Amino acid sequence: MRAYLERTVLREAGLTWTTYDVLVLVCARDVAEPPVIAAEAGVARATLTNALALLGDRGLVRREQHEHDLRRVVVRPTQAGSSLAGMLRRQVGARRAELFRSAAIPSEDDLAAALGALADQIKPGVGPAGNGRAR
């Protein structure tokens, strides 16, 4: 699904799934530190650096020094970045909904709940039925 959405929605905007994900995360937080973004996006810091460089070059995010610790950097969305992220989220959501309808999947909410339950099962330190044992 990710590759399909990259080809059908994100390519027109000149983004990959990773750059889209990073942009959406930055916009959702309004201000974020790179290590937090990398962890939430599930990407290596080098990958994040490249994504932020591309987004910065396109004027979608900006890097600034941290307000209280000048050794740290924060990332903020620009107005253009927020607008693009909102538009793309709607397009991705609409295309995903089309896929779910055409695949005769009962509902996107049902699938999301099932995937959430699976994710809970594979979290470190949590085993089946919450017995605390890792698988």
PDB file of C-alpha atoms in Angstrom:
ATOM      1  CA  MET A   1       0.000   0.000   0.000  1.00  0.00           C
ATOM      2  CA  ARG A   2       2.852   2.339   0.860  1.00  0.00           C
ATOM      3  CA  ALA A   3       4.471   1.936  -2.569  1.00  0.00           C
ATOM      4  CA  TYR A   4       1.100   2.450  -4.259  1.00  0.00           C
ATOM      5  CA  LEU A   5       0.466   5.664  -2.297  1.00  0.00           C
ATOM      6  CA  GLU A   6       3.965   6.900  -3.134  1.00  0.00           C
ATOM      7  CA  ARG A   7       3.287   6.363  -6.850  1.00  0.00           C
ATOM      8  CA  THR A   8      -0.260   7.726  -6.921  1.00  0.00           C
ATOM      9  CA  VAL A   9      -0.205  10.588  -4.435  1.00  0.00           C
ATOM     10  CA  LEU A  10       3.233  11.500  -3.142  1.00  0.00           C
ATOM     11  CA  ARG A  11       5.188  11.436  -6.394  1.00  0.00           C
ATOM     12  CA  GLU A  12       3.209  14.426  -7.693  1.00  0.00           C
ATOM     13  CA  ALA A  13       4.338  16.359  -4.627  1.00  0.00           C
ATOM     14  CA  GLY A  14       7.932  15.190  -5.070  1.00  0.00           C
ATOM     15  CA  LEU A  15       7.960  13.277  -1.790  1.00  0.00           C
ATOM     16  CA  THR A  16       8.759   9.743  -0.738  1.00  0.00           C
ATOM     17  CA  TRP A  17       6.890   7.975   2.043  1.00  0.00           C
ATOM     18  CA  THR A  18       9.721   8.846   4.434  1.00  0.00           C
ATOM     19  CA  THR A  19       9.727  12.565   3.621  1.00  0.00           C
ATOM     20  CA  TYR A  20       5.917  12.601   3.811  1.00  0.00           C
ATOM     21  CA  ASP A  21       5.976  10.845   7.177  1.00  0.00           C
ATOM     22  CA  VAL A  22       8.608  13.246   8.534  1.00  0.00           C
ATOM     23  CA  LEU A  23       6.672  16.276   7.286  1.00  0.00           C
ATOM     24  CA  VAL A  24       3.426  15.050   8.854  1.00  0.00           C
ATOM     25  CA  LEU A  25       5.180  14.314  12.166  1.00  0.00           C
ATOM     26  CA  VAL A  26       6.804  17.761  12.272  1.00  0.00           C
ATOM     27  CA  CYS A  27       3.478  19.435  11.459  1.00  0.00           C
ATOM     28  CA  ALA A  28       1.639  17.427  14.112  1.00  0.00           C
ATOM     29  CA  ARG A  29       4.110  18.509  16.798  1.00  0.00           C
ATOM     30  CA  ASP A  30       4.659  22.072  15.523  1.00  0.00           C
ATOM     31  CA  VAL A  31       8.174  21.894  16.977  1.00  0.00           C
ATOM     32  CA  ALA A  32      10.245  18.738  17.343  1.00  0.00           C
ATOM     33  CA  GLU A  33      13.802  17.637  17.930  1.00  0.00           C
ATOM     34  CA  PRO A  34      15.435  15.415  15.313  1.00  0.00           C
ATOM     35  CA  PRO A  35      16.021  12.404  17.623  1.00  0.00           C
ATOM     36  CA  VAL A  36      12.320  12.378  18.495  1.00  0.00           C
ATOM     37  CA  ILE A  37      11.292  12.626  14.844  1.00  0.00           C
ATOM     38  CA  ALA A  38      13.673   9.772  13.887  1.00  0.00           C
ATOM     39  CA  ALA A  39      12.297   7.543  16.637  1.00  0.00           C
ATOM     40  CA  GLU A  40       8.665   8.252  15.776  1.00  0.00           C
ATOM     41  CA  ALA A  41       9.236   7.804  12.041  1.00  0.00           C
ATOM     42  CA  GLY A  42      11.285   4.669  12.636  1.00  0.00           C
ATOM     43  CA  VAL A  43      14.199   5.859  10.531  1.00  0.00           C
ATOM     44  CA  ALA A  44      17.931   6.172  11.080  1.00  0.00           C
ATOM     45  CA  ARG A  45      19.224   9.613  11.962  1.00  0.00           C
ATOM     46  CA  ALA A  46      21.130   9.771   8.654  1.00  0.00           C
ATOM     47  CA  THR A  47      17.898   9.085   6.783  1.00  0.00           C
ATOM     48  CA  LEU A  48      16.182  11.787   8.807  1.00  0.00           C
ATOM     49  CA  THR A  49      18.989  14.236   8.044  1.00  0.00           C
ATOM     50  CA  ASN A  50      18.483  13.646   4.315  1.00  0.00           C
ATOM     51  CA  ALA A  51      14.696  13.973   4.606  1.00  0.00           C
ATOM     52  CA  LEU A  52      14.982  17.222   6.586  1.00  0.00           C
ATOM     53  CA  ALA A  53      17.480  18.601   4.066  1.00  0.00           C
ATOM     54  CA  LEU A  54      15.057  17.926   1.213  1.00  0.00           C
ATOM     55  CA  LEU A  55      12.101  19.365   3.117  1.00  0.00           C
ATOM     56  CA  GLY A  56      14.172  22.373   4.178  1.00  0.00           C
ATOM     57  CA  ASP A  57      15.412  23.029   0.635  1.00  0.00           C
ATOM     58  CA  ARG A  58      11.790  23.047  -0.524  1.00  0.00           C
ATOM     59  CA  GLY A  59      10.790  25.502   2.209  1.00  0.00           C
ATOM     60  CA  LEU A  60       8.506  23.028   3.990  1.00  0.00           C
ATOM     61  CA  VAL A  61      10.365  22.920   7.320  1.00  0.00           C
ATOM     62  CA  ARG A  62      12.993  25.033   8.983  1.00  0.00           C
ATOM     63  CA  ARG A  63      15.685  24.125  11.478  1.00  0.00           C
ATOM     64  CA  GLU A  64      16.381  26.455  14.379  1.00  0.00           C
ATOM     65  CA  GLN A  65      18.497  26.463  17.473  1.00  0.00           C
ATOM     66  CA  HIS A  66      16.689  25.316  20.603  1.00  0.00           C
ATOM     67  CA  GLU A  67      15.411  28.251  22.610  1.00  0.00           C
ATOM     68  CA  HIS A  68      17.108  27.227  25.884  1.00  0.00           C
ATOM     69  CA  ASP A  69      20.020  25.059  24.714  1.00  0.00           C
ATOM     70  CA  LEU A  70      21.930  26.409  21.735  1.00  0.00           C
ATOM     71  CA  ARG A  71      23.652  23.046  21.224  1.00  0.00           C
ATOM     72  CA  ARG A  72      20.328  21.487  20.220  1.00  0.00           C
ATOM     73  CA  VAL A  73      18.268  21.940  17.073  1.00  0.00           C
ATOM     74  CA  VAL A  74      14.508  21.941  16.643  1.00  0.00           C
ATOM     75  CA  VAL A  75      12.474  21.577  13.479  1.00  0.00           C
ATOM     76  CA  ARG A  76       9.344  23.576  12.736  1.00  0.00           C
ATOM     77  CA  PRO A  77       6.965  23.396   9.802  1.00  0.00           C
ATOM     78  CA  THR A  78       6.551  26.406   7.561  1.00  0.00           C
ATOM     79  CA  GLN A  79       3.110  27.547   6.453  1.00  0.00           C
ATOM     80  CA  ALA A  80       3.773  25.926   3.070  1.00  0.00           C
ATOM     81  CA  GLY A  81       4.757  22.695   4.840  1.00  0.00           C
ATOM     82  CA  SER A  82       1.629  22.672   6.979  1.00  0.00           C
ATOM     83  CA  SER A  83      -0.565  23.317   3.951  1.00  0.00           C
ATOM     84  CA  LEU A  84       1.089  20.584   1.900  1.00  0.00           C
ATOM     85  CA  ALA A  85       0.951  18.077   4.768  1.00  0.00           C
ATOM     86  CA  GLY A  86      -2.766  18.726   5.263  1.00  0.00           C
ATOM     87  CA  MET A  87      -3.529  18.374   1.569  1.00  0.00           C
ATOM     88  CA  LEU A  88      -1.488  15.179   1.240  1.00  0.00           C
ATOM     89  CA  ARG A  89      -3.023  13.626   4.356  1.00  0.00           C
ATOM     90  CA  ARG A  90      -6.471  14.127   2.840  1.00  0.00           C
ATOM     91  CA  GLN A  91      -5.364  12.678  -0.507  1.00  0.00           C
ATOM     92  CA  VAL A  92      -3.626   9.696   1.100  1.00  0.00           C
ATOM     93  CA  GLY A  93      -6.674   9.063   3.284  1.00  0.00           C
ATOM     94  CA  ALA A  94      -9.048   9.247   0.330  1.00  0.00           C
ATOM     95  CA  ARG A  95      -6.902   6.920  -1.797  1.00  0.00           C
ATOM     96  CA  ARG A  96      -6.523   4.485   1.110  1.00  0.00           C
ATOM     97  CA  ALA A  97     -10.294   4.490   1.645  1.00  0.00           C
ATOM     98  CA  GLU A  98     -10.786   3.678  -2.059  1.00  0.00           C
ATOM     99  CA  LEU A  99      -8.424   0.733  -1.721  1.00  0.00           C
ATOM    100  CA  PHE A 100     -10.267  -0.615   1.308  1.00  0.00           C
ATOM    101  CA  ARG A 101     -13.629  -0.331  -0.461  1.00  0.00           C
ATOM    102  CA  SER A 102     -12.395  -2.009  -3.617  1.00  0.00           C
ATOM    103  CA  ALA A 103     -10.710  -4.845  -1.686  1.00  0.00           C
ATOM    104  CA  ALA A 104     -13.977  -5.657   0.133  1.00  0.00           C
ATOM    105  CA  ILE A 105     -12.329  -5.258   3.526  1.00  0.00           C
ATOM    106  CA  PRO A 106     -15.083  -4.882   6.143  1.00  0.00           C
ATOM    107  CA  SER A 107     -13.895  -1.434   7.244  1.00  0.00           C
ATOM    108  CA  GLU A 108     -10.723   0.528   7.657  1.00  0.00           C
ATOM    109  CA  ASP A 109     -11.513   0.925  11.376  1.00  0.00           C
ATOM    110  CA  ASP A 110     -11.726  -2.872  11.810  1.00  0.00           C
ATOM    111  CA  LEU A 111      -8.372  -3.339  10.104  1.00  0.00           C
ATOM    112  CA  ALA A 112      -6.823  -0.508  12.125  1.00  0.00           C
ATOM    113  CA  ALA A 113      -8.062  -2.118  15.362  1.00  0.00           C
ATOM    114  CA  ALA A 114      -6.658  -5.501  14.301  1.00  0.00           C
ATOM    115  CA  LEU A 115      -3.285  -3.994  13.382  1.00  0.00           C
ATOM    116  CA  GLY A 116      -3.224  -2.071  16.667  1.00  0.00           C
ATOM    117  CA  ALA A 117      -3.859  -5.281  18.609  1.00  0.00           C
ATOM    118  CA  LEU A 118      -1.055  -7.006  16.693  1.00  0.00           C
ATOM    119  CA  ALA A 119       1.305  -4.110  17.378  1.00  0.00           C
ATOM    120  CA  ASP A 120       0.486  -4.329  21.091  1.00  0.00           C
ATOM    121  CA  GLN A 121       1.352  -8.026  21.019  1.00  0.00           C
ATOM    122  CA  ILE A 122       4.825  -7.468  19.584  1.00  0.00           C
ATOM    123  CA  LYS A 123       5.908  -4.574  21.784  1.00  0.00           C
ATOM    124  CA  PRO A 124       9.054  -5.431  23.751  1.00  0.00           C
ATOM    125  CA  GLY A 125       8.212  -6.919  27.129  1.00  0.00           C
ATOM    126  CA  VAL A 126       4.655  -7.793  26.197  1.00  0.00           C
ATOM    127  CA  GLY A 127       3.641 -11.263  25.125  1.00  0.00           C
ATOM    128  CA  PRO A 128       0.323 -12.833  24.175  1.00  0.00           C
ATOM    129  CA  ALA A 129      -2.556 -11.962  26.486  1.00  0.00           C
ATOM    130  CA  GLY A 130      -0.361  -9.393  28.232  1.00  0.00           C
ATOM    131  CA  ASN A 131       1.556 -11.998  30.271  1.00  0.00           C
ATOM    132  CA  GLY A 132       4.635  -9.770  30.317  1.00  0.00           C
ATOM    133  CA  ARG A 133       6.833 -12.227  28.414  1.00  0.00           C
ATOM    134  CA  ALA A 134       8.456 -11.082  25.197  1.00  0.00           C
ATOM    135  CA  ARG A 135       8.041 -13.276  22.138  1.00  0.00           C
TER     136      ARG A 135
END
